[in-house]
């Protein structure tokens, strides 16, 4: 069934700190003072890269050190004792990040200098300095505009907050949005923004499609909490932005005529046809598994929760992952996704922090029983309240089971 949802048409205006930028003059002295206050933040201490191999045995560390001194090739010598370059490279380390035994010697050495074994609680460190990143301070010139904009925004925000009472007074006195936008003391002239067919979820219903505008919840709530043909209170949003909303009218939910949704129906039929063909192709792939085996991608460690950020979220969203974990069939299977078909095979299932799978089944049964009891209890309580009854729970349970 195709219908247009309950929706509202609104006009609104925004008040932002940037509206007052034209009247804000930032003094050069204020910028310099702010830079001086934050100078420590603009200082970046020296950093170093170095190669390091640690030995438990002093003789082995000396042997390695002498070999590197002769060959002048730290990486090749390390590879001889089964280290990769990535295993021994320490990157962008600051002096304060190192233990005292190491920091002084590493930060007083030159590039390519090989240090004699240094003893710490971890063992004997043989180190070669590979790169030095000198300390530096970001100049006032490089952050001047950034600081200027920050001060300007702070001053403009203060100005905006000073105008809030004035804006509210205009609303309470019955001023229209048009009259408010033309007020001369509210910063630069602003426009009235118009939106039609906004649903209760804050979606725009346009051309029989739903579109997200990314509206804040407070914005959406204000749209639906304001009476039709009324102007809302001043609503504060993120980033010190305020809005006034005029609800022009409300549209009720209604069925649409075929002529109004013909293009949508055609689109849905085509999508459905694509899905049918995709499912047909999926079944063909499952029947001819060997033919397509090289096209499958191996994915490991898909958990119910807290999955790696490397997983493709378009495919492995929460809904898909839950369905995969509920899958009990062996061999190739398929799932219908929003953007296509996922053909898969569960090759291994394992549990963590549980010694026996029977324990998991017990937990699942216990949870299921508890959940079912909660549903039954809620049903009985609702029935009692609605009809002023005193239930005999045992009788009800017996009746339901029969």
mmCIF file of C-alpha atoms in Angstrom:
data_model
loop_
_atom_site.group_PDB
_atom_site.id
_atom_site.type_symbol
_atom_site.label_atom_id
_atom_site.label_comp_id
_atom_site.label_asym_id
_atom_site.label_seq_id
_atom_site.Cartn_x
_atom_site.Cartn_y
_atom_site.Cartn_z
ATOM 1 C CA UNK A 1 0.000 0.000 0.000
ATOM 2 C CA UNK A 2 1.347 3.402 -0.951
ATOM 3 C CA UNK A 3 0.509 6.404 1.203
ATOM 4 C CA UNK A 4 1.778 9.824 2.121
ATOM 5 C CA UNK A 5 2.691 9.963 5.842
ATOM 6 C CA UNK A 6 1.511 12.425 8.425
ATOM 7 C CA UNK A 7 3.723 15.446 7.892
ATOM 8 C CA UNK A 8 4.131 19.154 8.540
ATOM 9 C CA UNK A 9 5.067 22.179 6.521
ATOM 10 C CA UNK A 10 7.282 24.675 8.332
ATOM 11 C CA UNK A 11 9.103 27.948 7.904
ATOM 12 C CA UNK A 12 12.045 28.671 10.170
ATOM 13 C CA UNK A 13 14.912 31.084 10.707
ATOM 14 C CA UNK A 14 18.380 30.503 12.137
ATOM 15 C CA UNK A 15 20.488 32.642 14.460
ATOM 16 C CA UNK A 16 24.222 31.819 14.407
ATOM 17 C CA UNK A 17 27.325 33.536 15.824
ATOM 18 C CA UNK A 18 28.528 34.091 12.237
ATOM 19 C CA UNK A 19 25.510 36.371 11.682
ATOM 20 C CA UNK A 20 27.316 39.001 13.755
ATOM 21 C CA UNK A 21 30.809 38.695 12.258
ATOM 22 C CA UNK A 22 30.476 41.901 10.246
ATOM 23 C CA UNK A 23 30.248 43.994 13.400
ATOM 24 C CA UNK A 24 33.101 42.266 15.248
ATOM 25 C CA UNK A 25 36.590 43.805 15.177
ATOM 26 C CA UNK A 26 39.384 41.695 16.674
ATOM 27 C CA UNK A 27 42.391 43.570 18.042
ATOM 28 C CA UNK A 28 45.882 42.493 17.019
ATOM 29 C CA UNK A 29 46.913 42.707 20.677
ATOM 30 C CA UNK A 30 44.240 40.172 21.682
ATOM 31 C CA UNK A 31 45.515 37.687 19.094
ATOM 32 C CA UNK A 32 49.112 38.035 20.331
ATOM 33 C CA UNK A 33 48.016 37.613 23.956
ATOM 34 C CA UNK A 34 46.086 34.421 23.144
ATOM 35 C CA UNK A 35 49.100 33.058 21.258
ATOM 36 C CA UNK A 36 51.360 33.766 24.272
ATOM 37 C CA UNK A 37 48.921 31.987 26.602
ATOM 38 C CA UNK A 38 48.978 28.907 24.388
ATOM 39 C CA UNK A 39 52.599 28.913 23.310
ATOM 40 C CA UNK A 40 53.230 25.570 24.998
ATOM 41 C CA UNK A 41 50.533 24.023 22.789
ATOM 42 C CA UNK A 42 52.342 25.202 19.678
ATOM 43 C CA UNK A 43 55.646 23.641 20.713
ATOM 44 C CA UNK A 44 56.404 20.189 19.333
ATOM 45 C CA UNK A 45 59.310 18.430 21.082
ATOM 46 C CA UNK A 46 62.021 16.530 19.246
ATOM 47 C CA UNK A 47 61.137 13.020 18.074
ATOM 48 C CA UNK A 48 63.324 10.175 16.871
ATOM 49 C CA UNK A 49 63.118 6.935 14.909
ATOM 50 C CA UNK A 50 65.472 4.118 15.795
ATOM 51 C CA UNK A 51 66.038 0.412 15.299
ATOM 52 C CA UNK A 52 66.278 -1.760 18.384
ATOM 53 C CA UNK A 53 66.963 -5.400 19.211
ATOM 54 C CA UNK A 54 66.751 -6.561 22.835
ATOM 55 C CA UNK A 55 68.739 -9.497 24.219
ATOM 56 C CA UNK A 56 68.412 -11.262 27.542
ATOM 57 C CA UNK A 57 72.034 -12.331 27.338
ATOM 58 C CA UNK A 58 74.850 -9.740 27.536
ATOM 59 C CA UNK A 59 77.258 -11.805 25.411
ATOM 60 C CA UNK A 60 74.709 -12.133 22.591
ATOM 61 C CA UNK A 61 74.020 -8.405 22.664
ATOM 62 C CA UNK A 62 77.765 -7.667 22.414
ATOM 63 C CA UNK A 63 78.143 -10.142 19.563
ATOM 64 C CA UNK A 64 75.275 -8.512 17.652
ATOM 65 C CA UNK A 65 76.647 -5.023 18.348
ATOM 66 C CA UNK A 66 80.098 -5.965 17.014
ATOM 67 C CA UNK A 67 78.610 -7.544 13.893
ATOM 68 C CA UNK A 68 76.572 -4.407 13.135
ATOM 69 C CA UNK A 69 79.618 -2.210 13.681
ATOM 70 C CA UNK A 70 81.554 -4.261 11.136
ATOM 71 C CA UNK A 71 78.799 -4.589 8.526
ATOM 72 C CA UNK A 72 77.264 -1.159 9.147
ATOM 73 C CA UNK A 73 73.921 -2.786 8.267
ATOM 74 C CA UNK A 74 71.628 -3.063 11.284
ATOM 75 C CA UNK A 75 68.586 -4.379 9.366
ATOM 76 C CA UNK A 76 70.426 -7.216 7.579
ATOM 77 C CA UNK A 77 72.050 -8.312 10.848
ATOM 78 C CA UNK A 78 68.652 -8.335 12.535
ATOM 79 C CA UNK A 79 67.144 -10.415 9.734
ATOM 80 C CA UNK A 80 69.836 -13.065 10.332
ATOM 81 C CA UNK A 81 68.305 -13.653 13.766
ATOM 82 C CA UNK A 82 64.737 -13.746 12.379
ATOM 83 C CA UNK A 83 63.636 -10.146 12.900
ATOM 84 C CA UNK A 84 61.680 -8.205 10.273
ATOM 85 C CA UNK A 85 62.377 -4.516 9.797
ATOM 86 C CA UNK A 86 58.878 -3.687 11.081
ATOM 87 C CA UNK A 87 59.636 -5.664 14.275
ATOM 88 C CA UNK A 88 62.606 -3.538 15.245
ATOM 89 C CA UNK A 89 61.620 -0.030 14.067
ATOM 90 C CA UNK A 90 60.498 2.396 16.788
ATOM 91 C CA UNK A 91 58.889 5.482 15.233
ATOM 92 C CA UNK A 92 58.378 9.075 16.376
ATOM 93 C CA UNK A 93 59.341 8.617 20.021
ATOM 94 C CA UNK A 94 59.608 11.586 22.384
ATOM 95 C CA UNK A 95 62.228 11.730 25.112
ATOM 96 C CA UNK A 96 59.682 11.649 27.941
ATOM 97 C CA UNK A 97 58.208 8.412 26.558
ATOM 98 C CA UNK A 98 61.406 6.464 27.229
ATOM 99 C CA UNK A 99 62.888 5.091 30.465
ATOM 100 C CA UNK A 100 65.769 7.165 31.842
ATOM 101 C CA UNK A 101 68.375 4.508 30.979
ATOM 102 C CA UNK A 102 67.532 4.929 27.289
ATOM 103 C CA UNK A 103 66.310 8.512 26.835
ATOM 104 C CA UNK A 104 69.578 10.331 27.556
ATOM 105 C CA UNK A 105 71.697 8.148 25.229
ATOM 106 C CA UNK A 106 69.148 7.955 22.382
ATOM 107 C CA UNK A 107 68.519 11.714 22.370
ATOM 108 C CA UNK A 108 72.210 12.628 22.534
ATOM 109 C CA UNK A 109 73.233 10.430 19.598
ATOM 110 C CA UNK A 110 73.536 11.212 15.891
ATOM 111 C CA UNK A 111 71.762 9.673 12.887
ATOM 112 C CA UNK A 112 73.125 6.187 11.981
ATOM 113 C CA UNK A 113 75.030 6.016 15.257
ATOM 114 C CA UNK A 114 75.027 2.514 16.771
ATOM 115 C CA UNK A 115 74.800 2.453 20.558
ATOM 116 C CA UNK A 116 76.596 -0.074 22.700
ATOM 117 C CA UNK A 117 74.258 -2.458 24.595
ATOM 118 C CA UNK A 118 72.235 -0.575 27.222
ATOM 119 C CA UNK A 119 70.919 -2.556 30.161
ATOM 120 C CA UNK A 120 67.323 -2.055 31.384
ATOM 121 C CA UNK A 121 64.808 -4.267 33.178
ATOM 122 C CA UNK A 122 63.844 -5.661 29.736
ATOM 123 C CA UNK A 123 67.358 -6.790 28.865
ATOM 124 C CA UNK A 124 70.240 -5.443 26.771
ATOM 125 C CA UNK A 125 69.216 -2.967 24.035
ATOM 126 C CA UNK A 126 71.282 -2.565 20.871
ATOM 127 C CA UNK A 127 70.108 0.587 19.093
ATOM 128 C CA UNK A 128 70.777 2.495 15.900
ATOM 129 C CA UNK A 129 69.337 5.998 15.377
ATOM 130 C CA UNK A 130 67.646 6.199 11.955
ATOM 131 C CA UNK A 131 65.976 9.609 11.853
ATOM 132 C CA UNK A 132 65.699 12.812 13.889
ATOM 133 C CA UNK A 133 62.700 15.139 13.840
ATOM 134 C CA UNK A 134 63.884 18.414 15.427
ATOM 135 C CA UNK A 135 61.690 20.267 17.876
ATOM 136 C CA UNK A 136 59.742 23.173 16.442
ATOM 137 C CA UNK A 137 57.341 25.899 17.471
ATOM 138 C CA UNK A 138 54.448 26.911 15.224
ATOM 139 C CA UNK A 139 54.819 30.631 14.581
ATOM 140 C CA UNK A 140 52.178 33.260 15.296
ATOM 141 C CA UNK A 141 51.968 33.914 11.569
ATOM 142 C CA UNK A 142 50.866 30.331 10.879
ATOM 143 C CA UNK A 143 48.052 30.393 13.448
ATOM 144 C CA UNK A 144 47.110 34.070 13.229
ATOM 145 C CA UNK A 145 43.938 33.552 11.180
ATOM 146 C CA UNK A 146 42.889 30.580 13.294
ATOM 147 C CA UNK A 147 43.189 32.600 16.520
ATOM 148 C CA UNK A 148 41.489 35.595 14.940
ATOM 149 C CA UNK A 149 38.488 33.476 13.910
ATOM 150 C CA UNK A 150 38.311 31.887 17.346
ATOM 151 C CA UNK A 151 38.217 35.259 19.112
ATOM 152 C CA UNK A 152 35.730 36.586 16.566
ATOM 153 C CA UNK A 153 33.463 33.559 17.095
ATOM 154 C CA UNK A 154 33.634 33.950 20.896
ATOM 155 C CA UNK A 155 32.729 37.647 20.689
ATOM 156 C CA UNK A 156 29.961 36.965 18.150
ATOM 157 C CA UNK A 157 28.560 34.201 20.375
ATOM 158 C CA UNK A 158 28.445 36.640 23.303
ATOM 159 C CA UNK A 159 26.607 39.138 21.075
ATOM 160 C CA UNK A 160 24.114 36.452 20.008
ATOM 161 C CA UNK A 161 23.383 35.499 23.618
ATOM 162 C CA UNK A 162 22.800 39.162 24.424
ATOM 163 C CA UNK A 163 20.126 39.216 21.681
ATOM 164 C CA UNK A 164 18.186 36.184 22.927
ATOM 165 C CA UNK A 165 15.882 38.173 25.224
ATOM 166 C CA UNK A 166 15.200 40.622 22.409
ATOM 167 C CA UNK A 167 14.269 37.759 20.039
ATOM 168 C CA UNK A 168 11.976 36.171 22.645
ATOM 169 C CA UNK A 169 10.282 39.518 23.293
ATOM 170 C CA UNK A 170 9.494 39.852 19.596
ATOM 171 C CA UNK A 171 7.973 36.340 19.520
ATOM 172 C CA UNK A 172 5.878 36.951 22.645
ATOM 173 C CA UNK A 173 4.631 40.263 21.277
ATOM 174 C CA UNK A 174 3.271 38.468 18.196
ATOM 175 C CA UNK A 175 5.889 39.387 15.595
ATOM 176 C CA UNK A 176 5.951 37.231 12.463
ATOM 177 C CA UNK A 177 9.068 35.529 11.118
ATOM 178 C CA UNK A 178 9.109 38.052 8.301
ATOM 179 C CA UNK A 179 9.132 40.944 10.783
ATOM 180 C CA UNK A 180 11.891 39.283 12.837
ATOM 181 C CA UNK A 181 14.193 38.686 9.863
ATOM 182 C CA UNK A 182 13.857 42.354 8.904
ATOM 183 C CA UNK A 183 14.865 43.580 12.380
ATOM 184 C CA UNK A 184 17.931 45.796 12.065
ATOM 185 C CA UNK A 185 19.538 44.947 15.400
ATOM 186 C CA UNK A 186 19.860 41.164 14.895
ATOM 187 C CA UNK A 187 23.024 40.987 12.823
ATOM 188 C CA UNK A 188 23.151 40.349 9.108
ATOM 189 C CA UNK A 189 19.867 39.878 7.274
ATOM 190 C CA UNK A 190 18.780 36.254 7.203
ATOM 191 C CA UNK A 191 16.355 34.301 5.042
ATOM 192 C CA UNK A 192 13.273 32.325 5.969
ATOM 193 C CA UNK A 193 13.880 28.634 5.211
ATOM 194 C CA UNK A 194 10.885 26.614 4.038
ATOM 195 C CA UNK A 195 10.432 22.853 4.349
ATOM 196 C CA UNK A 196 7.452 20.778 3.287
ATOM 197 C CA UNK A 197 6.328 17.240 4.114
ATOM 198 C CA UNK A 198 8.480 16.678 7.202
ATOM 199 C CA UNK A 199 7.509 13.455 8.960
ATOM 200 C CA UNK A 200 7.422 12.798 12.696
ATOM 201 C CA UNK A 201 10.856 11.186 12.375
ATOM 202 C CA UNK A 202 12.291 14.308 10.740
ATOM 203 C CA UNK A 203 12.463 12.790 7.260
ATOM 204 C CA UNK A 204 11.519 14.686 4.122
ATOM 205 C CA UNK A 205 8.830 12.892 2.067
ATOM 206 C CA UNK A 206 9.419 13.959 -1.510
ATOM 207 C CA UNK A 207 8.568 12.241 -4.801
ATOM 208 C CA UNK A 208 7.280 9.274 -2.799
ATOM 209 C CA UNK A 209 10.709 8.762 -1.239
ATOM 210 C CA UNK A 210 12.021 9.431 2.263
ATOM 211 C CA UNK A 211 15.115 11.592 2.559
ATOM 212 C CA UNK A 212 17.145 12.328 5.692
ATOM 213 C CA UNK A 213 18.013 15.981 6.302
ATOM 214 C CA UNK A 214 20.178 15.209 9.325
ATOM 215 C CA UNK A 215 18.014 17.331 11.624
ATOM 216 C CA UNK A 216 18.806 17.301 15.334
ATOM 217 C CA UNK A 217 16.287 15.582 17.618
ATOM 218 C CA UNK A 218 15.580 18.876 19.399
ATOM 219 C CA UNK A 219 14.704 20.426 16.041
ATOM 220 C CA UNK A 220 12.322 17.566 15.165
ATOM 221 C CA UNK A 221 10.707 17.616 18.628
ATOM 222 C CA UNK A 222 10.126 21.381 18.366
ATOM 223 C CA UNK A 223 8.428 20.948 14.968
ATOM 224 C CA UNK A 224 5.928 18.489 16.406
ATOM 225 C CA UNK A 225 5.487 20.118 19.826
ATOM 226 C CA UNK A 226 4.513 23.499 18.353
ATOM 227 C CA UNK A 227 0.857 24.138 17.523
ATOM 228 C CA UNK A 228 -0.134 24.669 13.873
ATOM 229 C CA UNK A 229 0.053 28.342 12.849
ATOM 230 C CA UNK A 230 2.137 29.156 15.921
ATOM 231 C CA UNK A 231 5.780 30.189 16.324
ATOM 232 C CA UNK A 232 7.908 28.055 18.629
ATOM 233 C CA UNK A 233 10.020 29.229 21.506
ATOM 234 C CA UNK A 234 13.635 29.941 20.609
ATOM 235 C CA UNK A 235 15.257 26.487 20.282
ATOM 236 C CA UNK A 236 18.960 26.042 21.040
ATOM 237 C CA UNK A 237 20.816 23.533 18.838
ATOM 238 C CA UNK A 238 24.451 22.440 18.625
ATOM 239 C CA UNK A 239 27.301 24.889 17.986
ATOM 240 C CA UNK A 240 25.450 27.810 19.607
ATOM 241 C CA UNK A 241 22.797 27.900 16.884
ATOM 242 C CA UNK A 242 19.203 28.928 17.640
ATOM 243 C CA UNK A 243 16.044 28.543 15.556
ATOM 244 C CA UNK A 244 12.474 29.867 15.498
ATOM 245 C CA UNK A 245 9.902 27.616 13.829
ATOM 246 C CA UNK A 246 6.543 28.561 12.357
ATOM 247 C CA UNK A 247 4.342 25.509 11.735
ATOM 248 C CA UNK A 248 2.357 26.431 8.631
ATOM 249 C CA UNK A 249 0.142 23.351 8.381
ATOM 250 C CA UNK A 250 -0.176 19.638 9.093
ATOM 251 C CA UNK A 251 -0.928 16.968 6.480
ATOM 252 C CA UNK A 252 -2.735 13.817 7.556
ATOM 253 C CA UNK A 253 -1.693 10.340 6.495
ATOM 254 C CA UNK A 254 -3.563 9.283 3.345
ATOM 255 C CA UNK A 255 -3.615 6.645 0.630
ATOM 256 C CA UNK A 256 -2.202 7.751 -2.700
ATOM 257 C CA UNK A 257 -3.811 7.304 -6.083
ATOM 258 C CA UNK A 258 -1.983 5.173 -8.653
ATOM 259 C CA UNK A 259 -1.323 8.210 -10.864
ATOM 260 C CA UNK A 260 0.547 9.818 -7.928
ATOM 261 C CA UNK A 261 2.800 6.830 -7.319
ATOM 262 C CA UNK A 262 3.170 5.254 -10.753
ATOM 263 C CA UNK A 263 6.905 5.997 -10.960
ATOM 264 C CA UNK A 264 7.437 4.634 -7.453
ATOM 265 C CA UNK A 265 5.496 1.450 -8.254
ATOM 266 C CA UNK A 266 7.560 0.923 -11.425
ATOM 267 C CA UNK A 267 10.787 1.465 -9.471
ATOM 268 C CA UNK A 268 9.715 -1.004 -6.768
ATOM 269 C CA UNK A 269 8.750 -3.586 -9.399
ATOM 270 C CA UNK A 270 12.151 -3.226 -11.066
ATOM 271 C CA UNK A 271 13.928 -3.572 -7.708
ATOM 272 C CA UNK A 272 11.848 -6.641 -6.952
ATOM 273 C CA UNK A 273 12.766 -8.091 -10.354
ATOM 274 C CA UNK A 274 16.446 -7.419 -9.635
ATOM 275 C CA UNK A 275 16.074 -9.213 -6.310
ATOM 276 C CA UNK A 276 14.409 -12.226 -7.958
ATOM 277 C CA UNK A 277 17.176 -12.428 -10.548
ATOM 278 C CA UNK A 278 19.839 -12.004 -7.840
ATOM 279 C CA UNK A 279 18.320 -14.827 -5.794
ATOM 280 C CA UNK A 280 18.214 -16.976 -8.932
ATOM 281 C CA UNK A 281 21.910 -16.234 -9.526
ATOM 282 C CA UNK A 282 22.705 -16.993 -5.881
ATOM 283 C CA UNK A 283 21.039 -20.402 -6.169
ATOM 284 C CA UNK A 284 22.986 -21.098 -9.366
ATOM 285 C CA UNK A 285 26.265 -20.242 -7.565
ATOM 286 C CA UNK A 286 25.316 -22.536 -4.691
ATOM 287 C CA UNK A 287 24.584 -25.382 -7.128
ATOM 288 C CA UNK A 288 27.895 -24.802 -8.938
ATOM 289 C CA UNK A 289 30.046 -24.104 -5.904
ATOM 290 C CA UNK A 290 33.336 -25.276 -7.425
ATOM 291 C CA UNK A 291 32.941 -23.057 -10.488
ATOM 292 C CA UNK A 292 32.743 -19.904 -8.340
ATOM 293 C CA UNK A 293 34.980 -20.925 -5.427
ATOM 294 C CA UNK A 294 37.792 -18.501 -6.339
ATOM 295 C CA UNK A 295 35.428 -15.519 -6.119
ATOM 296 C CA UNK A 296 34.667 -16.053 -2.433
ATOM 297 C CA UNK A 297 36.367 -13.834 0.151
ATOM 298 C CA UNK A 298 37.409 -15.305 3.480
ATOM 299 C CA UNK A 299 36.289 -13.298 6.520
ATOM 300 C CA UNK A 300 37.285 -14.435 10.020
ATOM 301 C CA UNK A 301 36.281 -13.511 13.534
ATOM 302 C CA UNK A 302 32.809 -12.056 12.881
ATOM 303 C CA UNK A 303 31.434 -11.527 16.386
ATOM 304 C CA UNK A 304 27.905 -10.678 17.456
ATOM 305 C CA UNK A 305 29.154 -7.436 18.975
ATOM 306 C CA UNK A 306 32.224 -5.150 18.923
ATOM 307 C CA UNK A 307 33.510 -6.206 15.515
ATOM 308 C CA UNK A 308 36.674 -4.907 13.893
ATOM 309 C CA UNK A 309 36.430 -1.602 12.052
ATOM 310 C CA UNK A 310 37.963 -3.353 9.014
ATOM 311 C CA UNK A 311 34.669 -5.139 8.300
ATOM 312 C CA UNK A 312 32.685 -3.709 5.393
ATOM 313 C CA UNK A 313 29.807 -1.997 7.202
ATOM 314 C CA UNK A 314 27.638 -1.908 4.064
ATOM 315 C CA UNK A 315 27.599 -5.703 4.114
ATOM 316 C CA UNK A 316 28.256 -6.617 7.747
ATOM 317 C CA UNK A 317 25.809 -4.357 9.537
ATOM 318 C CA UNK A 318 24.227 -5.366 12.861
ATOM 319 C CA UNK A 319 21.185 -6.942 11.188
ATOM 320 C CA UNK A 320 23.261 -9.073 8.798
ATOM 321 C CA UNK A 321 25.661 -10.198 11.550
ATOM 322 C CA UNK A 322 22.734 -11.289 13.730
ATOM 323 C CA UNK A 323 21.296 -13.349 10.854
ATOM 324 C CA UNK A 324 24.691 -14.950 10.207
ATOM 325 C CA UNK A 325 24.921 -16.011 13.840
ATOM 326 C CA UNK A 326 21.403 -17.451 13.686
ATOM 327 C CA UNK A 327 22.283 -19.486 10.590
ATOM 328 C CA UNK A 328 22.251 -23.199 11.330
ATOM 329 C CA UNK A 329 22.386 -24.681 7.815
ATOM 330 C CA UNK A 330 25.599 -26.226 6.531
ATOM 331 C CA UNK A 331 27.038 -25.474 3.100
ATOM 332 C CA UNK A 332 26.441 -22.386 0.960
ATOM 333 C CA UNK A 333 23.515 -20.139 1.854
ATOM 334 C CA UNK A 334 22.373 -16.657 0.934
ATOM 335 C CA UNK A 335 20.890 -13.612 2.638
ATOM 336 C CA UNK A 336 18.924 -10.800 1.039
ATOM 337 C CA UNK A 337 20.567 -7.476 1.865
ATOM 338 C CA UNK A 338 19.458 -3.930 1.216
ATOM 339 C CA UNK A 339 21.840 -3.575 -1.725
ATOM 340 C CA UNK A 340 22.033 -7.127 -3.022
ATOM 341 C CA UNK A 341 22.534 -10.772 -2.083
ATOM 342 C CA UNK A 342 25.211 -12.138 0.265
ATOM 343 C CA UNK A 343 26.246 -15.706 -0.558
ATOM 344 C CA UNK A 344 28.146 -17.305 2.303
ATOM 345 C CA UNK A 345 29.195 -20.452 4.089
ATOM 346 C CA UNK A 346 29.837 -20.720 7.814
ATOM 347 C CA UNK A 347 33.124 -22.608 7.891
ATOM 348 C CA UNK A 348 33.714 -22.441 11.634
ATOM 349 C CA UNK A 349 31.805 -21.347 14.722
ATOM 350 C CA UNK A 350 33.490 -20.922 18.068
ATOM 351 C CA UNK A 351 32.797 -19.502 21.485
ATOM 352 C CA UNK A 352 34.947 -17.475 23.846
ATOM 353 C CA UNK A 353 34.998 -17.562 27.635
ATOM 354 C CA UNK A 354 32.722 -20.642 27.615
ATOM 355 C CA UNK A 355 34.149 -24.113 28.180
ATOM 356 C CA UNK A 356 31.240 -26.212 26.897
ATOM 357 C CA UNK A 357 28.711 -25.517 24.160
ATOM 358 C CA UNK A 358 26.073 -27.135 26.361
ATOM 359 C CA UNK A 359 26.613 -24.263 28.769
ATOM 360 C CA UNK A 360 25.692 -21.849 25.987
ATOM 361 C CA UNK A 361 22.536 -23.837 25.240
ATOM 362 C CA UNK A 362 21.604 -23.760 28.910
ATOM 363 C CA UNK A 363 22.144 -20.003 29.045
ATOM 364 C CA UNK A 364 20.065 -19.580 25.903
ATOM 365 C CA UNK A 365 17.242 -21.746 27.249
ATOM 366 C CA UNK A 366 17.324 -19.923 30.570
ATOM 367 C CA UNK A 367 17.169 -16.557 28.827
ATOM 368 C CA UNK A 368 14.362 -17.737 26.513
ATOM 369 C CA UNK A 369 12.305 -19.077 29.403
ATOM 370 C CA UNK A 370 12.812 -15.880 31.360
ATOM 371 C CA UNK A 371 11.867 -13.775 28.313
ATOM 372 C CA UNK A 372 8.702 -15.861 27.723
ATOM 373 C CA UNK A 373 7.701 -15.523 31.375
ATOM 374 C CA UNK A 374 8.113 -11.749 31.147
ATOM 375 C CA UNK A 375 5.847 -11.643 28.094
ATOM 376 C CA UNK A 376 3.178 -13.748 29.818
ATOM 377 C CA UNK A 377 3.336 -11.599 32.958
ATOM 378 C CA UNK A 378 3.052 -8.372 30.974
ATOM 379 C CA UNK A 379 0.065 -9.822 29.078
ATOM 380 C CA UNK A 380 -1.736 -10.800 32.284
ATOM 381 C CA UNK A 381 -1.078 -7.448 33.995
ATOM 382 C CA UNK A 382 -2.362 -5.544 30.970
ATOM 383 C CA UNK A 383 -5.508 -7.712 30.888
ATOM 384 C CA UNK A 384 -6.132 -7.113 34.599
ATOM 385 C CA UNK A 385 -5.729 -3.349 34.306
ATOM 386 C CA UNK A 386 -7.912 -3.085 31.205
ATOM 387 C CA UNK A 387 -10.858 -5.136 32.501
ATOM 388 C CA UNK A 388 -10.425 -4.784 36.279
ATOM 389 C CA UNK A 389 -9.870 -8.527 36.614
ATOM 390 C CA UNK A 390 -8.015 -10.579 39.171
ATOM 391 C CA UNK A 391 -6.244 -13.267 37.157
ATOM 392 C CA UNK A 392 -5.699 -16.860 38.135
ATOM 393 C CA UNK A 393 -2.290 -17.201 36.513
ATOM 394 C CA UNK A 394 -2.212 -20.983 36.668
ATOM 395 C CA UNK A 395 -5.544 -21.222 34.878
ATOM 396 C CA UNK A 396 -4.374 -18.834 32.180
ATOM 397 C CA UNK A 397 -1.150 -20.764 31.640
ATOM 398 C CA UNK A 398 -3.005 -24.052 31.448
ATOM 399 C CA UNK A 399 -5.459 -22.583 28.936
ATOM 400 C CA UNK A 400 -2.642 -21.192 26.732
ATOM 401 C CA UNK A 401 -0.714 -24.479 26.771
ATOM 402 C CA UNK A 402 -3.829 -26.403 25.754
#
